[in-house]
Structure formats: structure tokens, C-alpha cells
């Protein structure tokens, strides 16, 4: 990436998204698009499309999503799964249609199976059942991973997945 490239950090107000924005700013990137209130409503396909159409983005860092810890996973798993699938579909499809060459999808460590060996390693993904409480949320994130990988494989895009295993360490 060049310091003049247009970059969109989806979820720029989340803990990880805000940290990514600070790192990019410190590194001298000058065209960070859609920050804070200027971000499109990722639940609204038309709003996402209206944002992407003129932006000519060179990179998207996807740190957006709906999350809420154990309590929300227990009381609203369908909401978490459905909303995250919608966000991922709108954002990733728009980035694909508008030929964004680089994308980083930040998933969640809950994508790993319940009994994954520690420390977590990439080969453990998909190797067993998910933790039941976060299964719906994790399944949506796994679908996002699959879509990113499929687009990268099909179109040769530099689309990658990162799974921060701990936010605080």
C-alpha cells in the first residue's frame, strides 16, 4: 500500500478498528475513508454501495460486526448470526464488485473449535465442533472467512484473514 491509497477501516470505532486507525495514521497513511460517523451503515446494502461507488478504495480492513459477549450469545444468537452475515455480505460483496485489491478480514478466536489445542494454530480451524454458546456468532465469522478465501482464490485478490486471539495481549 502507498501512503496516498484510499483505505477503509470498517468498524473504525470498535476497540480493534480504532487501534488499526491509530496505527495507520502513525504510519503516515493519509486517505482513511469512512471513519466514525462517515462510515456507511453496513446493514444497508444501498448505503454500502453508495459509499464504495466513488471511493476507489485500495484496501479495506474489516473490523466491523455485532458482538456482545456471553450474555448476548446466550440471549440473541440469531440476531448475532444474522446481523454479522448481513454485514459481511454487504461489505465483502461491495469490495468485490468494486475490485478492492487488498482486504483484511478480522474474525474472532471463537471460530476455533471448543477443544482446539493451545496455543491456537491455523490448521485447527474447522477441525471440530464450536463452543455451543458462541456457535451462531462463530458460524457467521467462519462464513465471512470462507467468502474472503473464495474471492481471493477466484479472482486472485490479496484478501487475507486475521484472527486476533486476544484483544488485550
PDB file of C-alpha atoms in Angstrom:
ATOM      1  CA  UNK A   1       0.000   0.000   0.000  1.00  0.00           C
ATOM      2  CA  UNK A   2       1.062   3.548  -0.645  1.00  0.00           C
ATOM      3  CA  UNK A   3       0.528   6.358   1.827  1.00  0.00           C
ATOM      4  CA  UNK A   4      -1.891   8.052  -0.607  1.00  0.00           C
ATOM      5  CA  UNK A   5      -4.065   4.959  -1.159  1.00  0.00           C
ATOM      6  CA  UNK A   6      -7.700   5.154  -0.076  1.00  0.00           C
ATOM      7  CA  UNK A   7      -8.228   2.804   2.877  1.00  0.00           C
ATOM      8  CA  UNK A   8     -11.499   1.980   4.612  1.00  0.00           C
ATOM      9  CA  UNK A   9     -11.393   0.633   8.151  1.00  0.00           C
ATOM     10  CA  UNK A  10     -14.865  -0.833   8.633  1.00  0.00           C
ATOM     11  CA  UNK A  11     -15.590  -0.774  12.335  1.00  0.00           C
ATOM     12  CA  UNK A  12     -13.260   2.163  12.966  1.00  0.00           C
ATOM     13  CA  UNK A  13     -14.955   2.845  16.303  1.00  0.00           C
ATOM     14  CA  UNK A  14     -14.528  -0.691  17.664  1.00  0.00           C
ATOM     15  CA  UNK A  15     -11.645  -1.442  20.002  1.00  0.00           C
ATOM     16  CA  UNK A  16      -9.591  -3.184  17.315  1.00  0.00           C
ATOM     17  CA  UNK A  17     -10.734  -0.903  14.479  1.00  0.00           C
ATOM     18  CA  UNK A  18      -9.759   2.239  16.397  1.00  0.00           C
ATOM     19  CA  UNK A  19      -6.340   0.729  17.135  1.00  0.00           C
ATOM     20  CA  UNK A  20      -5.877  -0.063  13.428  1.00  0.00           C
ATOM     21  CA  UNK A  21      -6.789   3.531  12.524  1.00  0.00           C
ATOM     22  CA  UNK A  22      -4.243   4.898  15.016  1.00  0.00           C
ATOM     23  CA  UNK A  23      -1.535   2.612  13.633  1.00  0.00           C
ATOM     24  CA  UNK A  24      -2.277   3.627  10.047  1.00  0.00           C
ATOM     25  CA  UNK A  25      -2.273   7.325  10.966  1.00  0.00           C
ATOM     26  CA  UNK A  26       1.043   6.979  12.822  1.00  0.00           C
ATOM     27  CA  UNK A  27       2.478   5.181   9.792  1.00  0.00           C
ATOM     28  CA  UNK A  28       1.563   8.164   7.593  1.00  0.00           C
ATOM     29  CA  UNK A  29      -1.467   6.885   5.682  1.00  0.00           C
ATOM     30  CA  UNK A  30      -3.405   9.974   4.649  1.00  0.00           C
ATOM     31  CA  UNK A  31      -6.594   8.736   2.960  1.00  0.00           C
ATOM     32  CA  UNK A  32      -8.532   6.884   5.621  1.00  0.00           C
ATOM     33  CA  UNK A  33     -12.132   6.855   4.405  1.00  0.00           C
ATOM     34  CA  UNK A  34     -15.436   6.377   6.174  1.00  0.00           C
ATOM     35  CA  UNK A  35     -14.196   6.866   9.705  1.00  0.00           C
ATOM     36  CA  UNK A  36     -16.659   7.196  12.582  1.00  0.00           C
ATOM     37  CA  UNK A  37     -19.901   8.899  11.594  1.00  0.00           C
ATOM     38  CA  UNK A  38     -18.796   8.941   7.919  1.00  0.00           C
ATOM     39  CA  UNK A  39     -18.936   5.138   7.842  1.00  0.00           C
ATOM     40  CA  UNK A  40     -21.740   3.595   5.804  1.00  0.00           C
ATOM     41  CA  UNK A  41     -24.471   1.661   7.574  1.00  0.00           C
ATOM     42  CA  UNK A  42     -23.185  -1.842   6.909  1.00  0.00           C
ATOM     43  CA  UNK A  43     -26.667  -3.295   7.473  1.00  0.00           C
ATOM     44  CA  UNK A  44     -27.934  -1.284   4.479  1.00  0.00           C
ATOM     45  CA  UNK A  45     -26.766  -2.619   1.108  1.00  0.00           C
ATOM     46  CA  UNK A  46     -27.645   0.622  -0.698  1.00  0.00           C
ATOM     47  CA  UNK A  47     -25.672   2.724   1.788  1.00  0.00           C
ATOM     48  CA  UNK A  48     -22.651   0.424   1.445  1.00  0.00           C
ATOM     49  CA  UNK A  49     -22.888   0.593  -2.345  1.00  0.00           C
ATOM     50  CA  UNK A  50     -23.187   4.399  -2.280  1.00  0.00           C
ATOM     51  CA  UNK A  51     -20.042   4.559  -0.151  1.00  0.00           C
ATOM     52  CA  UNK A  52     -17.973   2.180  -2.300  1.00  0.00           C
ATOM     53  CA  UNK A  53     -19.000   3.529  -5.724  1.00  0.00           C
ATOM     54  CA  UNK A  54     -16.975   6.766  -5.654  1.00  0.00           C
ATOM     55  CA  UNK A  55     -14.327   5.748  -3.092  1.00  0.00           C
ATOM     56  CA  UNK A  56     -11.849   3.879  -5.331  1.00  0.00           C
ATOM     57  CA  UNK A  57     -10.552   2.018  -2.316  1.00  0.00           C
ATOM     58  CA  UNK A  58      -7.223   0.214  -2.494  1.00  0.00           C
ATOM     59  CA  UNK A  59      -7.645  -1.546   0.834  1.00  0.00           C
ATOM     60  CA  UNK A  60     -10.404  -2.492   3.258  1.00  0.00           C
ATOM     61  CA  UNK A  61      -9.726  -3.600   6.803  1.00  0.00           C
ATOM     62  CA  UNK A  62     -12.860  -5.268   8.124  1.00  0.00           C
ATOM     63  CA  UNK A  63     -13.071  -4.921  11.917  1.00  0.00           C
ATOM     64  CA  UNK A  64     -16.836  -4.353  11.946  1.00  0.00           C
ATOM     65  CA  UNK A  65     -19.546  -6.548  13.333  1.00  0.00           C
ATOM     66  CA  UNK A  66     -22.060  -7.067  16.063  1.00  0.00           C
ATOM     67  CA  UNK A  67     -20.660  -8.610  19.214  1.00  0.00           C
ATOM     68  CA  UNK A  68     -21.794  -8.718  22.785  1.00  0.00           C
ATOM     69  CA  UNK A  69     -20.075 -11.333  24.859  1.00  0.00           C
ATOM     70  CA  UNK A  70     -21.501 -14.411  26.514  1.00  0.00           C
ATOM     71  CA  UNK A  71     -24.798 -12.827  27.577  1.00  0.00           C
ATOM     72  CA  UNK A  72     -25.747 -11.720  24.067  1.00  0.00           C
ATOM     73  CA  UNK A  73     -24.587 -15.044  22.612  1.00  0.00           C
ATOM     74  CA  UNK A  74     -26.956 -16.774  25.029  1.00  0.00           C
ATOM     75  CA  UNK A  75     -29.976 -14.490  24.596  1.00  0.00           C
ATOM     76  CA  UNK A  76     -29.757 -13.392  20.948  1.00  0.00           C
ATOM     77  CA  UNK A  77     -27.771 -15.907  18.886  1.00  0.00           C
ATOM     78  CA  UNK A  78     -29.989 -15.490  15.811  1.00  0.00           C
ATOM     79  CA  UNK A  79     -29.550 -11.710  15.930  1.00  0.00           C
ATOM     80  CA  UNK A  80     -25.760 -12.059  16.174  1.00  0.00           C
ATOM     81  CA  UNK A  81     -25.535 -14.592  13.389  1.00  0.00           C
ATOM     82  CA  UNK A  82     -27.956 -12.842  11.037  1.00  0.00           C
ATOM     83  CA  UNK A  83     -26.579  -9.344  11.535  1.00  0.00           C
ATOM     84  CA  UNK A  84     -22.959 -10.458  11.103  1.00  0.00           C
ATOM     85  CA  UNK A  85     -23.824 -12.428   7.969  1.00  0.00           C
ATOM     86  CA  UNK A  86     -25.581  -9.338   6.587  1.00  0.00           C
ATOM     87  CA  UNK A  87     -22.679  -7.010   7.403  1.00  0.00           C
ATOM     88  CA  UNK A  88     -20.124  -9.389   5.924  1.00  0.00           C
ATOM     89  CA  UNK A  89     -22.174  -9.972   2.799  1.00  0.00           C
ATOM     90  CA  UNK A  90     -22.793  -6.273   2.130  1.00  0.00           C
ATOM     91  CA  UNK A  91     -19.201  -5.241   2.802  1.00  0.00           C
ATOM     92  CA  UNK A  92     -17.394  -8.123   1.110  1.00  0.00           C
ATOM     93  CA  UNK A  93     -19.674  -8.153  -1.940  1.00  0.00           C
ATOM     94  CA  UNK A  94     -19.232  -4.384  -2.405  1.00  0.00           C
ATOM     95  CA  UNK A  95     -15.454  -4.690  -2.056  1.00  0.00           C
ATOM     96  CA  UNK A  96     -15.516  -7.497  -4.610  1.00  0.00           C
ATOM     97  CA  UNK A  97     -17.737  -5.614  -7.089  1.00  0.00           C
ATOM     98  CA  UNK A  98     -15.576  -2.513  -6.788  1.00  0.00           C
ATOM     99  CA  UNK A  99     -12.400  -4.532  -7.248  1.00  0.00           C
ATOM    100  CA  UNK A 100     -10.712  -3.635  -3.974  1.00  0.00           C
ATOM    101  CA  UNK A 101      -7.323  -5.299  -4.405  1.00  0.00           C
ATOM    102  CA  UNK A 102      -6.420  -5.720  -0.722  1.00  0.00           C
ATOM    103  CA  UNK A 103      -8.647  -6.687   2.169  1.00  0.00           C
ATOM    104  CA  UNK A 104      -8.019  -7.874   5.704  1.00  0.00           C
ATOM    105  CA  UNK A 105     -10.947  -9.640   7.374  1.00  0.00           C
ATOM    106  CA  UNK A 106     -10.599  -9.748  11.139  1.00  0.00           C
ATOM    107  CA  UNK A 107     -12.520 -12.691  12.523  1.00  0.00           C
ATOM    108  CA  UNK A 108     -12.703 -13.989  16.084  1.00  0.00           C
ATOM    109  CA  UNK A 109     -10.908 -16.635  18.075  1.00  0.00           C
ATOM    110  CA  UNK A 110     -14.317 -18.191  18.782  1.00  0.00           C
ATOM    111  CA  UNK A 111     -14.054 -19.554  15.216  1.00  0.00           C
ATOM    112  CA  UNK A 112     -11.750 -22.215  16.601  1.00  0.00           C
ATOM    113  CA  UNK A 113     -13.259 -25.467  17.837  1.00  0.00           C
ATOM    114  CA  UNK A 114     -14.047 -25.827  21.509  1.00  0.00           C
ATOM    115  CA  UNK A 115     -11.273 -28.364  22.031  1.00  0.00           C
ATOM    116  CA  UNK A 116      -8.639 -26.793  19.755  1.00  0.00           C
ATOM    117  CA  UNK A 117      -5.126 -27.406  21.068  1.00  0.00           C
ATOM    118  CA  UNK A 118      -3.413 -24.442  22.688  1.00  0.00           C
ATOM    119  CA  UNK A 119      -1.773 -22.315  21.517  1.00  0.00           C
ATOM    120  CA  UNK A 120      -4.218 -21.930  18.647  1.00  0.00           C
ATOM    121  CA  UNK A 121      -2.868 -22.687  15.185  1.00  0.00           C
ATOM    122  CA  UNK A 122      -4.476 -22.062  11.814  1.00  0.00           C
ATOM    123  CA  UNK A 123      -4.794 -25.754  10.921  1.00  0.00           C
ATOM    124  CA  UNK A 124      -7.166 -26.214  13.880  1.00  0.00           C
ATOM    125  CA  UNK A 125      -9.937 -24.170  12.198  1.00  0.00           C
ATOM    126  CA  UNK A 126     -12.812 -26.389  11.034  1.00  0.00           C
ATOM    127  CA  UNK A 127     -11.353 -29.357  12.945  1.00  0.00           C
ATOM    128  CA  UNK A 128     -14.169 -29.855  15.431  1.00  0.00           C
ATOM    129  CA  UNK A 129     -17.368 -28.559  16.974  1.00  0.00           C
ATOM    130  CA  UNK A 130     -17.592 -24.952  18.093  1.00  0.00           C
ATOM    131  CA  UNK A 131     -18.299 -23.813  21.622  1.00  0.00           C
ATOM    132  CA  UNK A 132     -22.113 -24.118  21.846  1.00  0.00           C
ATOM    133  CA  UNK A 133     -22.790 -20.698  23.387  1.00  0.00           C
ATOM    134  CA  UNK A 134     -20.979 -18.793  20.619  1.00  0.00           C
ATOM    135  CA  UNK A 135     -21.724 -21.217  17.774  1.00  0.00           C
ATOM    136  CA  UNK A 136     -24.094 -18.885  15.889  1.00  0.00           C
ATOM    137  CA  UNK A 137     -21.711 -15.906  16.043  1.00  0.00           C
ATOM    138  CA  UNK A 138     -18.704 -18.078  15.195  1.00  0.00           C
ATOM    139  CA  UNK A 139     -20.525 -19.644  12.255  1.00  0.00           C
ATOM    140  CA  UNK A 140     -21.172 -16.205  10.760  1.00  0.00           C
ATOM    141  CA  UNK A 141     -17.493 -15.329  11.129  1.00  0.00           C
ATOM    142  CA  UNK A 142     -16.490 -18.642   9.535  1.00  0.00           C
ATOM    143  CA  UNK A 143     -18.785 -17.831   6.603  1.00  0.00           C
ATOM    144  CA  UNK A 144     -17.001 -14.478   6.236  1.00  0.00           C
ATOM    145  CA  UNK A 145     -13.655 -16.256   6.238  1.00  0.00           C
ATOM    146  CA  UNK A 146     -14.913 -18.630   3.547  1.00  0.00           C
ATOM    147  CA  UNK A 147     -16.182 -15.800   1.354  1.00  0.00           C
ATOM    148  CA  UNK A 148     -12.883 -13.915   1.613  1.00  0.00           C
ATOM    149  CA  UNK A 149     -10.912 -17.026   0.742  1.00  0.00           C
ATOM    150  CA  UNK A 150     -13.233 -17.841  -2.166  1.00  0.00           C
ATOM    151  CA  UNK A 151     -12.901 -14.351  -3.650  1.00  0.00           C
ATOM    152  CA  UNK A 152      -9.130 -14.416  -3.238  1.00  0.00           C
ATOM    153  CA  UNK A 153      -8.931 -17.835  -4.912  1.00  0.00           C
ATOM    154  CA  UNK A 154     -11.368 -16.999  -7.717  1.00  0.00           C
ATOM    155  CA  UNK A 155     -10.092 -13.535  -8.619  1.00  0.00           C
ATOM    156  CA  UNK A 156      -6.521 -13.592  -7.345  1.00  0.00           C
ATOM    157  CA  UNK A 157      -7.173 -10.780  -4.883  1.00  0.00           C
ATOM    158  CA  UNK A 158      -4.855 -10.136  -1.972  1.00  0.00           C
ATOM    159  CA  UNK A 159      -7.588 -10.781   0.563  1.00  0.00           C
ATOM    160  CA  UNK A 160      -6.446 -12.162   3.891  1.00  0.00           C
ATOM    161  CA  UNK A 161      -7.915 -13.252   7.175  1.00  0.00           C
ATOM    162  CA  UNK A 162      -6.596 -12.449  10.606  1.00  0.00           C
ATOM    163  CA  UNK A 163      -7.874 -13.854  13.863  1.00  0.00           C
ATOM    164  CA  UNK A 164      -6.773 -11.781  16.836  1.00  0.00           C
ATOM    165  CA  UNK A 165      -6.721 -14.424  19.541  1.00  0.00           C
ATOM    166  CA  UNK A 166      -6.638 -11.852  22.303  1.00  0.00           C
ATOM    167  CA  UNK A 167      -7.522  -8.191  22.134  1.00  0.00           C
ATOM    168  CA  UNK A 168      -5.509  -7.212  25.170  1.00  0.00           C
ATOM    169  CA  UNK A 169      -2.269  -9.146  24.831  1.00  0.00           C
TER     170      UNK A 169
END
